[in-house]
PDB file of C-alpha atoms in Angstrom:
ATOM      1  CA  MET U   1     -19.371   7.492  17.857  1.00 90.00           C
ATOM      2  CA  ASP U   2     -18.974   3.686  18.489  1.00 94.00           C
ATOM      3  CA  THR U   3     -21.465   2.880  15.896  1.00 96.00           C
ATOM      4  CA  THR U   4     -19.657   5.022  13.372  1.00 96.00           C
ATOM      5  CA  LEU U   5     -16.335   3.398  14.180  1.00 96.00           C
ATOM      6  CA  LEU U   6     -17.843  -0.039  13.907  1.00 97.00           C
ATOM      7  CA  ILE U   7     -19.302   0.722  10.464  1.00 97.00           C
ATOM      8  CA  LEU U   8     -16.076   2.350   9.340  1.00 97.00           C
ATOM      9  CA  ARG U   9     -13.809  -0.494  10.635  1.00 98.00           C
ATOM     10  CA  VAL U  10     -16.012  -3.282   9.091  1.00 98.00           C
ATOM     11  CA  LEU U  11     -16.361  -1.602   5.705  1.00 98.00           C
ATOM     12  CA  THR U  12     -12.825  -0.719   5.349  1.00 98.00           C
ATOM     13  CA  GLY U  13     -11.472  -4.085   6.606  1.00 98.00           C
ATOM     14  CA  ALA U  14     -13.830  -5.846   4.074  1.00 98.00           C
ATOM     15  CA  ILE U  15     -12.516  -3.648   1.291  1.00 98.00           C
ATOM     16  CA  LEU U  16      -8.937  -4.393   2.230  1.00 98.00           C
ATOM     17  CA  VAL U  17      -9.621  -8.202   2.253  1.00 98.00           C
ATOM     18  CA  CYS U  18     -11.367  -7.923  -1.086  1.00 98.00           C
ATOM     19  CA  HIS U  19      -8.551  -5.714  -2.436  1.00 96.00           C
ATOM     20  CA  GLY U  20      -6.063  -8.514  -1.507  1.00 97.00           C
ATOM     21  CA  SER U  21      -8.193 -11.153  -3.096  1.00 97.00           C
ATOM     22  CA  GLN U  22      -8.206  -9.309  -6.345  1.00 97.00           C
ATOM     23  CA  LYS U  23      -4.516  -9.640  -6.466  1.00 97.00           C
ATOM     24  CA  ALA U  24      -4.241 -13.119  -4.958  1.00 97.00           C
ATOM     25  CA  PHE U  25      -6.983 -14.854  -6.915  1.00 97.00           C
ATOM     26  CA  GLY U  26      -8.223 -12.511  -9.522  1.00 97.00           C
ATOM     27  CA  TRP U  27     -11.554 -12.342  -7.755  1.00 96.00           C
ATOM     28  CA  LEU U  28     -13.977  -9.473  -8.106  1.00 96.00           C
ATOM     29  CA  ARG U  29     -12.555  -8.693 -11.697  1.00 96.00           C
ATOM     30  CA  GLY U  30      -9.084  -8.331 -10.240  1.00 96.00           C
ATOM     31  CA  PRO U  31      -5.874  -8.779 -12.162  1.00 97.00           C
ATOM     32  CA  GLY U  32      -4.744 -12.029 -10.221  1.00 97.00           C
ATOM     33  CA  PRO U  33      -1.157 -12.672  -9.299  1.00 97.00           C
ATOM     34  CA  VAL U  34       0.367 -12.467 -12.788  1.00 98.00           C
ATOM     35  CA  GLY U  35      -1.332  -9.167 -13.659  1.00 98.00           C
ATOM     36  CA  SER U  36      -0.590  -7.765 -10.300  1.00 97.00           C
ATOM     37  CA  ALA U  37       3.096  -8.641 -10.488  1.00 98.00           C
ATOM     38  CA  ALA U  38       3.395  -7.028 -13.875  1.00 97.00           C
ATOM     39  CA  PHE U  39       1.749  -3.841 -12.499  1.00 97.00           C
ATOM     40  CA  PHE U  40       3.957  -3.878  -9.455  1.00 97.00           C
ATOM     41  CA  GLU U  41       7.039  -4.143 -11.813  1.00 97.00           C
ATOM     42  CA  THR U  42       5.918  -1.051 -13.614  1.00 96.00           C
ATOM     43  CA  LEU U  43       5.810   0.748 -10.494  1.00 96.00           C
ATOM     44  CA  GLY U  44       9.350  -0.161  -9.679  1.00 96.00           C
ATOM     45  CA  HIS U  45       8.407  -2.782  -7.018  1.00 97.00           C
ATOM     46  CA  ARG U  46      10.664  -5.758  -7.901  1.00 96.00           C
ATOM     47  CA  PRO U  47      10.617  -8.641  -7.887  1.00 96.00           C
ATOM     48  CA  GLY U  48       6.814  -8.149  -8.710  1.00 97.00           C
ATOM     49  CA  ARG U  49       5.660 -11.633  -7.655  1.00 97.00           C
ATOM     50  CA  GLN U  50       7.173 -11.443  -4.132  1.00 98.00           C
ATOM     51  CA  MET U  51       5.859  -7.758  -3.722  1.00 97.00           C
ATOM     52  CA  VAL U  52       2.440  -8.906  -4.584  1.00 98.00           C
ATOM     53  CA  VAL U  53       2.641 -11.738  -2.062  1.00 98.00           C
ATOM     54  CA  LEU U  54       3.687  -9.192   0.567  1.00 98.00           C
ATOM     55  CA  ALA U  55       0.923  -6.805  -0.396  1.00 98.00           C
ATOM     56  CA  VAL U  56      -1.677  -9.441  -0.388  1.00 98.00           C
ATOM     57  CA  GLY U  57      -0.642 -10.648   3.017  1.00 98.00           C
ATOM     58  CA  CYS U  58      -0.615  -7.035   4.390  1.00 98.00           C
ATOM     59  CA  GLU U  59      -4.087  -6.153   2.906  1.00 98.00           C
ATOM     60  CA  THR U  60      -5.757  -9.423   3.974  1.00 98.00           C
ATOM     61  CA  VAL U  61      -4.235  -9.564   7.541  1.00 98.00           C
ATOM     62  CA  SER U  62      -4.768  -5.809   8.214  1.00 98.00           C
ATOM     63  CA  GLY U  63      -8.348  -6.119   6.739  1.00 98.00           C
ATOM     64  CA  ALA U  64      -9.286  -9.151   8.909  1.00 98.00           C
ATOM     65  CA  LEU U  65      -7.886  -7.423  12.022  1.00 98.00           C
ATOM     66  CA  LEU U  66      -9.891  -4.326  11.331  1.00 98.00           C
ATOM     67  CA  LEU U  67     -13.118  -6.301  10.749  1.00 97.00           C
ATOM     68  CA  LEU U  68     -12.719  -7.766  14.179  1.00 97.00           C
ATOM     69  CA  GLY U  69     -11.398  -4.846  15.856  1.00 97.00           C
ATOM     70  CA  LEU U  70      -8.501  -6.949  16.988  1.00 97.00           C
ATOM     71  CA  ALA U  71      -4.860  -5.761  17.399  1.00 96.00           C
ATOM     72  CA  THR U  72      -6.171  -2.428  15.832  1.00 96.00           C
ATOM     73  CA  PRO U  73      -2.810  -0.582  16.144  1.00 96.00           C
ATOM     74  CA  LEU U  74      -1.107  -3.334  14.178  1.00 97.00           C
ATOM     75  CA  ALA U  75      -3.838  -3.318  11.570  1.00 98.00           C
ATOM     76  CA  VAL U  76      -3.589   0.400  11.312  1.00 98.00           C
ATOM     77  CA  ALA U  77       0.184   0.353  10.964  1.00 98.00           C
ATOM     78  CA  ILE U  78       0.052  -2.337   8.225  1.00 98.00           C
ATOM     79  CA  ALA U  79      -2.776  -0.995   6.175  1.00 98.00           C
ATOM     80  CA  THR U  80      -1.756   2.616   6.417  1.00 98.00           C
ATOM     81  CA  GLY U  81       1.784   1.835   5.251  1.00 98.00           C
ATOM     82  CA  THR U  82       0.712  -0.565   2.474  1.00 98.00           C
ATOM     83  CA  MET U  83      -1.861   1.830   1.062  1.00 98.00           C
ATOM     84  CA  LEU U  84       0.638   4.690   1.208  1.00 98.00           C
ATOM     85  CA  VAL U  85       3.128   2.770  -0.584  1.00 98.00           C
ATOM     86  CA  ALA U  86       0.487   2.009  -3.303  1.00 97.00           C
ATOM     87  CA  ALA U  87      -0.825   5.501  -3.539  1.00 97.00           C
ATOM     88  CA  LEU U  88       2.529   7.276  -3.595  1.00 96.00           C
ATOM     89  CA  SER U  89       4.067   4.814  -6.121  1.00 96.00           C
ATOM     90  CA  MET U  90       1.032   5.306  -8.493  1.00 96.00           C
ATOM     91  CA  ILE U  91       1.178   9.032  -8.119  1.00 95.00           C
ATOM     92  CA  VAL U  92       5.024   9.193  -8.879  1.00 91.00           C
ATOM     93  CA  LYS U  93       4.784   6.727 -11.752  1.00 91.00           C
ATOM     94  CA  ALA U  94       1.622   8.327 -13.449  1.00 92.00           C
ATOM     95  CA  ARG U  95       2.435  12.008 -12.313  1.00 92.00           C
ATOM     96  CA  VAL U  96      -1.150  12.422 -11.702  1.00 94.00           C
ATOM     97  CA  PHE U  97      -3.327  12.170  -8.584  1.00 95.00           C
ATOM     98  CA  TRP U  98      -6.649  10.727  -9.905  1.00 95.00           C
ATOM     99  CA  ASN U  99      -7.013   6.978  -9.975  1.00 90.00           C
ATOM    100  CA  THR U 100      -8.988   7.008 -13.235  1.00 90.00           C
ATOM    101  CA  HIS U 101      -5.756   8.289 -14.966  1.00 93.00           C
ATOM    102  CA  GLY U 102      -3.471   6.034 -13.179  1.00 92.00           C
ATOM    103  CA  GLY U 103      -2.865   7.954 -10.000  1.00 94.00           C
ATOM    104  CA  GLY U 104      -3.116   6.835  -6.531  1.00 95.00           C
ATOM    105  CA  GLU U 105      -6.020   8.853  -5.055  1.00 96.00           C
ATOM    106  CA  TYR U 106      -8.063   5.538  -4.159  1.00 96.00           C
ATOM    107  CA  PRO U 107      -5.243   3.904  -2.129  1.00 97.00           C
ATOM    108  CA  LEU U 108      -4.656   7.196  -0.475  1.00 98.00           C
ATOM    109  CA  LEU U 109      -8.186   7.463   0.700  1.00 98.00           C
ATOM    110  CA  LEU U 110      -7.888   3.807   2.157  1.00 98.00           C
ATOM    111  CA  ALA U 111      -4.733   4.963   3.928  1.00 98.00           C
ATOM    112  CA  LEU U 112      -6.429   8.061   5.318  1.00 98.00           C
ATOM    113  CA  THR U 113      -9.460   6.145   6.423  1.00 98.00           C
ATOM    114  CA  VAL U 114      -7.389   3.550   8.298  1.00 98.00           C
ATOM    115  CA  ALA U 115      -5.191   6.243   9.747  1.00 98.00           C
ATOM    116  CA  ALA U 116      -8.539   7.983  11.084  1.00 97.00           C
ATOM    117  CA  ILE U 117      -9.407   4.799  12.660  1.00 97.00           C
ATOM    118  CA  GLY U 118      -5.993   4.784  14.347  1.00 96.00           C
ATOM    119  CA  PHE U 119      -6.548   8.061  15.728  1.00 96.00           C
ATOM    120  CA  ALA U 120     -10.049   7.363  16.904  1.00 95.00           C
ATOM    121  CA  GLY U 121      -9.429   3.913  18.149  1.00 94.00           C
ATOM    122  CA  PRO U 122     -11.340   0.773  17.375  1.00 94.00           C
ATOM    123  CA  GLY U 123     -14.452   1.709  19.443  1.00 94.00           C
ATOM    124  CA  ARG U 124     -16.423  -0.019  22.087  1.00 94.00           C
ATOM    125  CA  TRP U 125     -17.692  -2.682  19.750  1.00 95.00           C
ATOM    126  CA  SER U 126     -14.373  -4.373  19.059  1.00 96.00           C
ATOM    127  CA  LEU U 127     -12.503  -7.320  20.396  1.00 96.00           C
ATOM    128  CA  ASP U 128      -9.771  -4.836  21.508  1.00 96.00           C
ATOM    129  CA  ALA U 129     -12.301  -3.145  23.785  1.00 95.00           C
ATOM    130  CA  LEU U 130     -13.532  -6.429  25.011  1.00 94.00           C
ATOM    131  CA  LEU U 131     -10.181  -7.959  25.727  1.00 95.00           C
ATOM    132  CA  LEU U 132      -8.053  -4.929  26.654  1.00 90.00           C
ATOM    133  CA  GLY U 133     -10.506  -2.108  27.535  1.00 88.00           C
ATOM    134  CA  PRO U 134      -9.673   1.509  26.565  1.00 85.00           C
ATOM    135  CA  TRP U 135      -6.411   2.053  24.966  1.00 81.00           C
ATOM    136  CA  PRO U 136      -3.960   4.836  25.584  1.00 87.00           C
ATOM    137  CA  GLY U 137      -4.492   7.833  23.240  1.00 88.00           C
ATOM    138  CA  TRP U 138      -0.924   7.842  22.007  1.00 94.00           C
ATOM    139  CA  ILE U 139      -1.003   4.321  20.553  1.00 94.00           C
ATOM    140  CA  GLY U 140      -3.123   4.971  17.293  1.00 94.00           C
ATOM    141  CA  PRO U 141      -1.039   8.149  16.274  1.00 96.00           C
ATOM    142  CA  SER U 142       2.098   6.202  16.923  1.00 97.00           C
ATOM    143  CA  ALA U 143       0.901   3.304  14.668  1.00 97.00           C
ATOM    144  CA  VAL U 144       0.202   5.884  11.910  1.00 97.00           C
ATOM    145  CA  LEU U 145       3.608   7.451  12.316  1.00 97.00           C
ATOM    146  CA  LEU U 146       5.288   4.099  12.165  1.00 97.00           C
ATOM    147  CA  ALA U 147       3.341   3.446   8.872  1.00 97.00           C
ATOM    148  CA  VAL U 148       4.407   6.653   7.224  1.00 97.00           C
ATOM    149  CA  LEU U 149       8.026   6.245   8.228  1.00 97.00           C
ATOM    150  CA  ALA U 150       7.919   2.502   6.918  1.00 96.00           C
ATOM    151  CA  ALA U 151       6.433   3.466   3.644  1.00 97.00           C
ATOM    152  CA  THR U 152       9.101   5.816   2.657  1.00 96.00           C
ATOM    153  CA  VAL U 153      11.572   2.878   2.215  1.00 96.00           C
ATOM    154  CA  PRO U 154       9.815   0.939  -0.539  1.00 96.00           C
ATOM    155  CA  VAL U 155       8.519   4.160  -2.205  1.00 96.00           C
ATOM    156  CA  ALA U 156      12.206   5.602  -2.393  1.00 96.00           C
ATOM    157  CA  ARG U 157      13.377   2.235  -3.624  1.00 96.00           C
ATOM    158  CA  ALA U 158      10.896   2.097  -6.370  1.00 96.00           C
ATOM    159  CA  HIS U 159      11.600   5.690  -7.338  1.00 93.00           C
ATOM    160  CA  ARG U 160      15.376   4.744  -7.696  1.00 95.00           C
ATOM    161  CA  VAL U 161      14.345   1.810  -9.896  1.00 95.00           C
ATOM    162  CA  LEU U 162      12.197   3.717 -12.222  1.00 94.00           C
ATOM    163  CA  LYS U 163      14.944   6.388 -12.550  1.00 94.00           C
ATOM    164  CA  ALA U 164      17.414   3.683 -13.406  1.00 94.00           C
ATOM    165  CA  ASP U 165      14.870   2.310 -15.964  1.00 93.00           C
ATOM    166  CA  ALA U 166      14.503   5.699 -17.545  1.00 91.00           C
ATOM    167  CA  LEU U 167      18.227   6.262 -17.755  1.00 93.00           C
ATOM    168  CA  VAL U 168      18.586   2.866 -19.585  1.00 91.00           C
ATOM    169  CA  GLU U 169      15.717   3.685 -21.953  1.00 89.00           C
ATOM    170  CA  ASN U 170      17.143   7.052 -22.702  1.00 90.00           C
ATOM    171  CA  ARG U 171      20.510   5.501 -23.550  1.00 88.00           C
ATOM    172  CA  LEU U 172      19.076   2.900 -25.629  1.00 89.00           C
ATOM    173  CA  ALA U 173      16.852   5.381 -27.478  1.00 87.00           C
ATOM    174  CA  SER U 174      19.943   7.439 -28.152  1.00 85.00           C
ATOM    175  CA  GLY U 175      21.591   4.580 -30.074  1.00 78.00           C
ATOM    176  CA  ALA U 176      23.608   3.150 -27.127  1.00 62.00           C
ATOM    177  CA  THR U 177      23.917  -0.583 -27.033  1.00 56.00           C
ATOM    178  CA  THR U 178      23.500  -2.845 -24.168  1.00 53.00           C
ATOM    179  CA  THR U 179      27.181  -3.436 -24.106  1.00 53.00           C
ATOM    180  CA  SER U 180      28.167   0.144 -24.194  1.00 48.00           C
ATOM    181  CA  ILE U 181      25.750   0.766 -21.348  1.00 48.00           C
ATOM    182  CA  THR U 182      27.277  -1.852 -19.349  1.00 50.00           C
ATOM    183  CA  GLU U 183      30.830  -0.440 -20.064  1.00 50.00           C
ATOM    184  CA  ARG U 184      29.580   3.113 -19.301  1.00 48.00           C
ATOM    185  CA  GLY U 185      28.047   1.838 -16.024  1.00 49.00           C
ATOM    186  CA  ALA U 186      31.433   0.431 -15.044  1.00 48.00           C
ATOM    187  CA  ASP U 187      33.137   3.754 -15.724  1.00 47.00           C
ATOM    188  CA  GLU U 188      30.520   5.764 -13.852  1.00 47.00           C
TER     189      GLU U 188
END
């Protein structure tokens, strides 16, 4: 079991670090900060540039912590929450599950993998085990629960932004002008 956890932690941590570097630097055929910001904006996460900085920080820090098996509950909470926000935002926007069609199945798999690490613990071959010894069984599930609860806030906010965007688009498509939309907004 400890070998399995080591492999799972190291590979998942490395994937998260690489995932962040795609957004931050455009490495590994990633979109870079400008492309990522534009994509985040389409998902309703605004301002896109600041949301990318936050996502890059979360993915990189949690990935590095998982690689080391250090502060694993913190890494689990950060990575699970970040990947849930990505997955749910993509699924809501695309109205499809599969990543190849714009859905969020890939970030959901990352979230579930990290959550599984949270439930199992970092394993014997981790800095947590070396420095702290065995951890209480409630700590990993608590980190996952915290991540799920925290993820609801940005997902709900992005959903509201997308609904407002759709309302504006519908009004513009129906022939309303920007001025009349502003005037109607004051009346509503």
